[in-house]
Amino acid sequence: MTFAKIAQKLSLWAGSPKTFLGAIVLLALWAASGPLFGFNDTWQLIINTSTTIITFLMVFLIQNTQNRDTDILHLKVDELLRASKDAQNAMLGLESLDLKQLEALRKQYQDMGKDEAKSLDGVEAKNKIDLNQC
């Protein structure tokens, strides 16, 4: 739980305009110091190593934030499905399906969308989807 809180705060900080501006300033200072160091290998190694380390750490930070956002989105959609009397509650368990079953279900929905008449009030489904067919 502590990592999630730290990751969220770091993510907000890393995505801020001030942080971006700070990175631009640091890059400008590094580039401006090139003539002072003769554009040598150590001068280049400083930026290469720094950006590699930051990128490596940011991958984990972004993945954590994305996982959290995805979980929240799933919970909200699950609640909407649960609360809607016309929704198929079987959709709440899609996480347990494998890729082949999900593709078959997606195809079934695409076919239904082609065959259904759409009105301004929404889409009325004539067919019920049977997850056991997938």
Short mmCIF file of C-alpha atoms in Angstrom, two decimals:
data_model
loop_
_atom_site.label_atom_id
_atom_site.label_comp_id
_atom_site.label_asym_id
_atom_site.label_seq_id
_atom_site.Cartn_x
_atom_site.Cartn_y
_atom_site.Cartn_z
CA MET A 1 0.00 0.00 0.00
CA THR A 2 2.86 2.38 0.72
CA PHE A 3 4.36 1.84 -2.75
CA ALA A 4 1.02 2.66 -4.37
CA LYS A 5 0.78 5.97 -2.50
CA ILE A 6 4.37 6.90 -3.32
CA ALA A 7 3.90 5.87 -6.95
CA GLN A 8 0.77 7.98 -7.28
CA LYS A 9 2.45 11.06 -5.82
CA LEU A 10 5.55 10.58 -7.97
CA SER A 11 3.38 10.08 -11.03
CA LEU A 12 1.56 13.35 -10.41
CA TRP A 13 4.88 15.12 -9.86
CA ALA A 14 6.56 13.54 -12.92
CA GLY A 15 3.66 14.51 -15.17
CA SER A 16 3.56 18.14 -14.10
CA PRO A 17 4.59 21.02 -16.38
CA LYS A 18 7.15 22.18 -13.79
CA THR A 19 8.93 18.82 -13.91
CA PHE A 20 8.97 18.91 -17.71
CA LEU A 21 10.39 22.42 -17.66
CA GLY A 22 13.00 21.31 -15.11
CA ALA A 23 14.05 18.46 -17.41
CA ILE A 24 14.39 20.88 -20.33
CA VAL A 25 16.54 23.20 -18.20
CA LEU A 26 18.78 20.32 -17.11
CA LEU A 27 19.21 19.20 -20.72
CA ALA A 28 20.07 22.76 -21.76
CA LEU A 29 22.64 23.03 -18.95
CA TRP A 30 24.14 19.68 -19.93
CA ALA A 31 24.34 20.71 -23.59
CA ALA A 32 25.83 24.09 -22.69
CA SER A 33 28.53 22.37 -20.59
CA GLY A 34 29.68 20.36 -23.62
CA PRO A 35 32.36 22.80 -24.75
CA LEU A 36 33.65 23.09 -21.18
CA PHE A 37 34.24 19.32 -21.07
CA GLY A 38 35.29 19.05 -24.70
CA PHE A 39 32.29 16.90 -25.58
CA ASN A 40 34.22 13.93 -24.19
CA ASP A 41 32.94 10.44 -23.41
CA THR A 42 32.35 11.16 -19.73
CA TRP A 43 30.20 14.17 -20.64
CA GLN A 44 28.08 11.95 -22.92
CA LEU A 45 27.99 9.12 -20.38
CA ILE A 46 26.43 11.43 -17.77
CA ILE A 47 23.30 12.07 -19.85
CA ASN A 48 23.10 8.50 -21.15
CA THR A 49 23.30 6.96 -17.69
CA SER A 50 20.93 9.50 -16.15
CA THR A 51 18.23 9.06 -18.77
CA THR A 52 18.54 5.26 -18.68
CA ILE A 53 18.09 5.12 -14.91
CA ILE A 54 15.15 7.55 -14.98
CA THR A 55 13.48 5.63 -17.83
CA PHE A 56 13.95 2.31 -16.04
CA LEU A 57 12.31 3.64 -12.87
CA MET A 58 9.52 5.42 -14.75
CA VAL A 59 8.45 2.16 -16.42
CA PHE A 60 7.53 0.70 -13.03
CA LEU A 61 5.92 3.92 -11.89
CA ILE A 62 3.77 4.19 -15.01
CA GLN A 63 2.81 0.51 -14.89
CA ASN A 64 1.68 0.82 -11.27
CA THR A 65 -0.38 3.91 -12.02
CA GLN A 66 -1.91 2.31 -15.11
CA ASN A 67 -2.81 -0.86 -13.20
CA ARG A 68 -4.52 1.22 -10.53
CA ASP A 69 -6.44 3.29 -13.07
CA THR A 70 -7.52 0.15 -14.94
CA ASP A 71 -8.75 -1.47 -11.71
CA ILE A 72 -10.78 1.63 -10.86
CA LEU A 73 -12.27 1.75 -14.36
CA HIS A 74 -13.22 -1.94 -14.17
CA LEU A 75 -14.92 -1.44 -10.83
CA LYS A 76 -16.94 1.49 -12.17
CA VAL A 77 -18.04 -0.43 -15.26
CA ASP A 78 -18.87 -3.48 -13.11
CA GLU A 79 -21.09 -1.30 -10.94
CA LEU A 80 -22.86 0.11 -14.00
CA LEU A 81 -23.46 -3.41 -15.31
CA ARG A 82 -24.69 -4.58 -11.93
CA ALA A 83 -27.04 -1.63 -11.55
CA SER A 84 -28.56 -1.84 -15.04
CA LYS A 85 -31.46 -4.27 -15.20
CA ASP A 86 -31.00 -4.79 -18.96
CA ALA A 87 -27.28 -5.52 -18.72
CA GLN A 88 -26.04 -9.07 -18.80
CA ASN A 89 -24.48 -9.81 -15.44
CA ALA A 90 -22.40 -12.51 -17.10
CA MET A 91 -20.21 -9.66 -18.38
CA LEU A 92 -18.96 -9.10 -14.84
CA GLY A 93 -16.80 -12.24 -15.13
CA LEU A 94 -14.99 -11.53 -18.41
CA GLU A 95 -11.60 -11.52 -16.68
CA SER A 96 -11.73 -15.30 -16.42
CA LEU A 97 -12.08 -15.82 -20.19
CA ASP A 98 -9.08 -16.60 -22.35
CA LEU A 99 -8.10 -14.60 -25.43
CA LYS A 100 -9.91 -16.90 -27.86
CA GLN A 101 -13.17 -16.60 -25.89
CA LEU A 102 -12.84 -12.80 -25.70
CA GLU A 103 -12.26 -12.57 -29.45
CA ALA A 104 -15.35 -14.73 -30.10
CA LEU A 105 -17.41 -12.52 -27.80
CA ARG A 106 -16.10 -9.37 -29.50
CA LYS A 107 -17.06 -10.83 -32.90
CA GLN A 108 -20.51 -11.68 -31.59
CA TYR A 109 -21.00 -8.07 -30.44
CA GLN A 110 -19.73 -6.72 -33.74
CA ASP A 111 -22.17 -8.94 -35.65
CA MET A 112 -24.99 -7.87 -33.35
CA GLY A 113 -24.11 -4.22 -33.96
CA LYS A 114 -24.35 -4.70 -37.71
CA ASP A 115 -27.74 -6.43 -37.50
CA GLU A 116 -29.41 -4.25 -34.90
CA ALA A 117 -31.46 -1.16 -35.56
CA LYS A 118 -30.18 1.79 -33.59
CA SER A 119 -32.44 4.46 -32.23
CA LEU A 120 -31.80 7.72 -30.46
CA ASP A 121 -32.78 6.07 -27.20
CA GLY A 122 -29.92 3.60 -27.45
CA VAL A 123 -29.21 0.20 -28.89
CA GLU A 124 -31.80 -2.49 -28.33
CA ALA A 125 -30.35 -5.98 -28.42
CA LYS A 126 -32.51 -8.69 -29.96
CA ASN A 127 -30.07 -11.42 -29.08
CA LYS A 128 -28.85 -12.45 -25.66
CA ILE A 129 -25.20 -13.35 -25.57
CA ASP A 130 -24.37 -16.75 -24.19
CA LEU A 131 -20.83 -16.79 -22.76
CA ASN A 132 -20.86 -20.59 -22.83
CA GLN A 133 -20.82 -20.46 -26.66
CA CYS A 134 -17.45 -18.67 -26.64
#
